[in-house]
XYZ file of N, CA and C in Angstrom:
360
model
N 1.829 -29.796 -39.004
C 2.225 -28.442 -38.666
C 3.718 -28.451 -38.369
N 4.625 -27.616 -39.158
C 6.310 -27.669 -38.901
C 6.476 -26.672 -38.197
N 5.702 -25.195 -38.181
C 6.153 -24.193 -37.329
C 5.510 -23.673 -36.561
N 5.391 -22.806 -35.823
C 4.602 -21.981 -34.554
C 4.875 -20.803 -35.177
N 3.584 -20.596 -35.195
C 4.013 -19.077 -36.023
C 2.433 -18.332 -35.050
N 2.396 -16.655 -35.043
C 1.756 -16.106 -34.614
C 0.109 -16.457 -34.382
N -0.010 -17.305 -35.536
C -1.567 -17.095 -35.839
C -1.984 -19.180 -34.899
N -0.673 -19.981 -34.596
C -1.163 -20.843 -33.419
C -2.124 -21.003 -32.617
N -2.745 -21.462 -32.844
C -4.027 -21.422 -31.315
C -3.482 -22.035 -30.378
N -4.149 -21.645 -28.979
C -3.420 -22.639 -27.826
C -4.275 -23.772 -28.009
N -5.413 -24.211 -28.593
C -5.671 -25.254 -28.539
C -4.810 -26.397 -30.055
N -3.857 -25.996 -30.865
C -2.956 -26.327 -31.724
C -1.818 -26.964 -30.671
N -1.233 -25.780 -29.821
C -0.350 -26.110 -28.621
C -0.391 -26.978 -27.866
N -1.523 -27.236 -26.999
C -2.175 -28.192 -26.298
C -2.217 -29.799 -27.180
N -2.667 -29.568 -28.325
C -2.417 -30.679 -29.337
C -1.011 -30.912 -29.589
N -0.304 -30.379 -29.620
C 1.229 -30.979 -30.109
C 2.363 -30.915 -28.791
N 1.275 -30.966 -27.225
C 1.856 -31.124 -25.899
C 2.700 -30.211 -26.003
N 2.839 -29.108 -26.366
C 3.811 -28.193 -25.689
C 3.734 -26.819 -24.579
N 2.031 -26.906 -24.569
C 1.556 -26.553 -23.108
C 0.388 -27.312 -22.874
N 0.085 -27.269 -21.280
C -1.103 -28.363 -20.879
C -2.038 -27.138 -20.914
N -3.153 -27.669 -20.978
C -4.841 -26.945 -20.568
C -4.685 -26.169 -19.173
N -4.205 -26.551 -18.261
C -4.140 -25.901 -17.044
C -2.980 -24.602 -16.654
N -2.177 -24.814 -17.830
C -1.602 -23.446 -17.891
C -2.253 -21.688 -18.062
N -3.666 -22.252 -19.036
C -4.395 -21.511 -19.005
C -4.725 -20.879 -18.480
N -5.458 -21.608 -17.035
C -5.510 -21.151 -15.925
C -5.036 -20.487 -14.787
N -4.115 -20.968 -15.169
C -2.621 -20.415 -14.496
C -2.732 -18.795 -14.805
N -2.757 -18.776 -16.115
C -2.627 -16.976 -17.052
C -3.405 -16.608 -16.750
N -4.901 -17.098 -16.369
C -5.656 -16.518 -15.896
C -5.507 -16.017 -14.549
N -5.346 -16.674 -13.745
C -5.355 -16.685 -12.331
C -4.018 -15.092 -12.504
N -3.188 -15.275 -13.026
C -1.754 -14.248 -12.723
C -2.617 -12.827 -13.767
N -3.196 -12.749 -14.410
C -4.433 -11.464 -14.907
C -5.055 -11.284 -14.154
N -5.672 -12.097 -13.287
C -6.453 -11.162 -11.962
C -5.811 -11.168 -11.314
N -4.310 -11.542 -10.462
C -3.756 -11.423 -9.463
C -3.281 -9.400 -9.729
N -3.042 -9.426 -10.762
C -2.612 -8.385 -11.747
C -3.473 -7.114 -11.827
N -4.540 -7.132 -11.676
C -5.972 -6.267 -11.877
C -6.238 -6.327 -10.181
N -6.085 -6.961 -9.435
C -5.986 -7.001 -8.053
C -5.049 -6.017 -7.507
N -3.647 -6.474 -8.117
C -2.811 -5.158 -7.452
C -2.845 -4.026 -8.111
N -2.793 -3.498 -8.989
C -3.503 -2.441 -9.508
C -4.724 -1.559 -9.108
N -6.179 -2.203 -8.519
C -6.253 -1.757 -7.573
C -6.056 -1.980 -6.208
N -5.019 -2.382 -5.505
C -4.864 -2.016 -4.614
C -4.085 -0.902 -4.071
N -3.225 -0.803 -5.212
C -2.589 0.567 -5.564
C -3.210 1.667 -5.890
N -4.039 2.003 -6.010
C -5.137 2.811 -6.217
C -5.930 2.994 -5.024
N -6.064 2.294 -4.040
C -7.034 2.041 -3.303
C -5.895 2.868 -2.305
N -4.590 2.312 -1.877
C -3.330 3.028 -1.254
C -3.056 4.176 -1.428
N -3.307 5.063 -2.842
C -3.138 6.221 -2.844
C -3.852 6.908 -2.113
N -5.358 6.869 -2.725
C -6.483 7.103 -1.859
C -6.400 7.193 -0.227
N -5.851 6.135 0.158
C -5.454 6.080 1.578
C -4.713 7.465 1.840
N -3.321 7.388 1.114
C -2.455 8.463 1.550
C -2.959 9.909 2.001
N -4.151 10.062 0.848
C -4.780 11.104 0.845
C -5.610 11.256 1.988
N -6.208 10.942 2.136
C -7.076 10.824 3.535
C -6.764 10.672 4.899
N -5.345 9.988 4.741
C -4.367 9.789 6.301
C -3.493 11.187 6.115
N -3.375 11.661 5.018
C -2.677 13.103 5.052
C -4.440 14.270 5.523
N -5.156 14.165 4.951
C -5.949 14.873 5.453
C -6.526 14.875 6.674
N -6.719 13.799 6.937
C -6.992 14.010 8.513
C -6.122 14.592 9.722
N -4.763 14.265 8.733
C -3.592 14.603 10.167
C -3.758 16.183 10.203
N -3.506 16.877 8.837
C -3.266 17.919 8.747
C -4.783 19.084 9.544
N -5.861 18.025 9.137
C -6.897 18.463 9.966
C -7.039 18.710 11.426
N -6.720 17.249 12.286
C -6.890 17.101 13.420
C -5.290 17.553 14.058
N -4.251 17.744 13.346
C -3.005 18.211 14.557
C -2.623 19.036 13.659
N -1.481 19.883 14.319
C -0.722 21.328 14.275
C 0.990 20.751 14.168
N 1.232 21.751 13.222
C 2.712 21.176 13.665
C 3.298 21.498 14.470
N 4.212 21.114 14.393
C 5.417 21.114 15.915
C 5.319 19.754 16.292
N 6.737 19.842 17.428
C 7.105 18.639 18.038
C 6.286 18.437 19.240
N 5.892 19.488 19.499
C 4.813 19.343 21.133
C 2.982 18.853 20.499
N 3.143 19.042 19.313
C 2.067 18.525 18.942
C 1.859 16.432 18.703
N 3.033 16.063 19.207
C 2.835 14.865 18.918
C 1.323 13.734 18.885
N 1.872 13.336 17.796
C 0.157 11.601 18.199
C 1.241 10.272 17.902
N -0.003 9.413 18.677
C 0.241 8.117 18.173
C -0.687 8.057 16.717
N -0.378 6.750 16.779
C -1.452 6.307 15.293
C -2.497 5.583 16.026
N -2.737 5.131 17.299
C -4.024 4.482 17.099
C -5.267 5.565 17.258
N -5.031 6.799 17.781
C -6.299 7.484 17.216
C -6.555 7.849 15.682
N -5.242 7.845 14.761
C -6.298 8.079 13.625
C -6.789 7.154 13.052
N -6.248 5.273 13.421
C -6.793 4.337 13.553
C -8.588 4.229 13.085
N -8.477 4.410 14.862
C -9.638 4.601 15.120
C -11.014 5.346 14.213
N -10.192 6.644 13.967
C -10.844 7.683 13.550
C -11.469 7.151 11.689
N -10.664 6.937 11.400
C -10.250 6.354 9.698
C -11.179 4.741 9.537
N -11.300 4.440 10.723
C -11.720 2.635 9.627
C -13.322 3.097 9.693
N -14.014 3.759 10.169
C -15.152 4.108 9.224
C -15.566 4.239 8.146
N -14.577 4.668 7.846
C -13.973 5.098 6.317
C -13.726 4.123 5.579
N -13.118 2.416 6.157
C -13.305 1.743 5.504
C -11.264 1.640 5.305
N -10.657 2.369 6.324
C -8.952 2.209 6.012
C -8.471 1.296 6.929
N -7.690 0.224 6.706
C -7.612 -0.468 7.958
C -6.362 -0.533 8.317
N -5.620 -0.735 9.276
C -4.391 -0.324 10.096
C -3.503 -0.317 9.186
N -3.455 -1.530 8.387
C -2.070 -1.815 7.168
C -2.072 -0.600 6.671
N -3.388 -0.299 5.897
C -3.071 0.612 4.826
C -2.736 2.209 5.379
N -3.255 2.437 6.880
C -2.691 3.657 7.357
C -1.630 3.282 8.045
N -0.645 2.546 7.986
C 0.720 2.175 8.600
C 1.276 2.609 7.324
N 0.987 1.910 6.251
C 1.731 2.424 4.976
C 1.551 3.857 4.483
N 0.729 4.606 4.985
C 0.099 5.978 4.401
C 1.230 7.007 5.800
N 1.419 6.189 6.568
C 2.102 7.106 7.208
C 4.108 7.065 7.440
N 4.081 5.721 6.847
C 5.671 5.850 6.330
C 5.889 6.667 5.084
N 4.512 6.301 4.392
C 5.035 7.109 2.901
C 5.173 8.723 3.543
N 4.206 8.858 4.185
C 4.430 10.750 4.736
C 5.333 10.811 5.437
N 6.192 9.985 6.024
C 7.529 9.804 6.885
C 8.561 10.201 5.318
N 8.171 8.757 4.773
C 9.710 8.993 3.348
C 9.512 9.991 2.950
N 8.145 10.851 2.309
C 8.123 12.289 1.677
C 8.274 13.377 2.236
N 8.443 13.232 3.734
C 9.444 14.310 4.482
C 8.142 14.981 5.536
N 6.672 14.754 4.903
C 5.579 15.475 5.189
C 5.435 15.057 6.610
N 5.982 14.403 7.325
C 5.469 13.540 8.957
C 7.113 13.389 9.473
N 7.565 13.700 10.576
C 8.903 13.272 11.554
C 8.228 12.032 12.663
N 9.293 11.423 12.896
C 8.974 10.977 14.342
C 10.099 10.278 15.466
N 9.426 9.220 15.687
C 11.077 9.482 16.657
C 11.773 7.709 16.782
N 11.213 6.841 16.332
C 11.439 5.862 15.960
C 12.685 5.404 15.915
N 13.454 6.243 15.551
C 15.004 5.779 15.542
C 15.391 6.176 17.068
N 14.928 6.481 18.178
C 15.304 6.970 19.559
C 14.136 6.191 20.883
N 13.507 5.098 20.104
C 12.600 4.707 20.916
C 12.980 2.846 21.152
N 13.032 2.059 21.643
C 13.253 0.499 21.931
C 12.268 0.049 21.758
N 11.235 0.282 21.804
C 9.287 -0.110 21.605
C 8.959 0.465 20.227
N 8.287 0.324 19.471
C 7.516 0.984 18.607
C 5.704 1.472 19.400
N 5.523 0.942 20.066
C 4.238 1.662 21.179
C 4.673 3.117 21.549
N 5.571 3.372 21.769
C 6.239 4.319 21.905
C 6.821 5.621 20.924
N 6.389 5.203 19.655
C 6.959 6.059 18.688
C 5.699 7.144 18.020
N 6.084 8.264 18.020
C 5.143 9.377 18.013
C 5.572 10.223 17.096
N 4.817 10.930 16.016
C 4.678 11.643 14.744
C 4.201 12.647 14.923
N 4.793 13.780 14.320
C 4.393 15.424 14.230
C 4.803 15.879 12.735
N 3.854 16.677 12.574
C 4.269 16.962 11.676
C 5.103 18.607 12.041
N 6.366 18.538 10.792
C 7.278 19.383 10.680
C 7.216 20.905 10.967
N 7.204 21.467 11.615
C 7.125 23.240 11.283
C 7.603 23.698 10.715
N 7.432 24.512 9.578
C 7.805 25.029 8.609
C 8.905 26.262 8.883
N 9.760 25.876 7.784
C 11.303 26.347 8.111
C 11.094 27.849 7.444
């Protein structure tokens, strides 16, 4: 064989040592790492949705309406959401403008409390 051309098998490759057998595995292993994050990204959206619905359910806006997060914590892992993914569901509603809080004025994060915006 003089060239590598499309129609190669990896077991041709493997024969002329220019990849080992365990690379295979390797490709394998990085295809499900792959199908893993994919859904977990999916699974995160989902989150968003549900940490936006509950807020909008259970509080009012304004600044006197403040919460922490461990009640919707609480409220949510029934559901099967667990702190990470509503920590991330509630920065994303921080970056998309949908949630304020006060984080930049607090020395603790125990201390940092979210309202949502009143409408201008």
């Amino acid at each position: 064989m003089g060239n590598i051309t499309r129609q190669t098998t990896l077991a041709q490759l493997i024969e002329l040592g220019i990849i080992k057998s365990s690379q295979i595995d390797a490709w394998n292993k990085r295809l499900v790492r792959g199908a893993e994050k994919r859904a977990d990204k999916a699974l995160q959206t989902r989150c968003h949705q549900a940490v936006a619905f509950y807020i909008g359910k259970a509080y009012k806006p304004g600044f006197d309406n403040r919460f922490r997060k461990k009640p919707i914590e609480k409220a949510l892992l029934a559901s099967g959401i667990s702190r990470s993914m509503m920590d991330k569901s509630i920065k994303y509603l921080v970056d998309e403008g949908l949630l304020v809080n006060n984080s930049d004025q607090v020395n603790n994060q125990c201390h940092t409390r979210h309202w949502i915006p009143e409408a201008e």
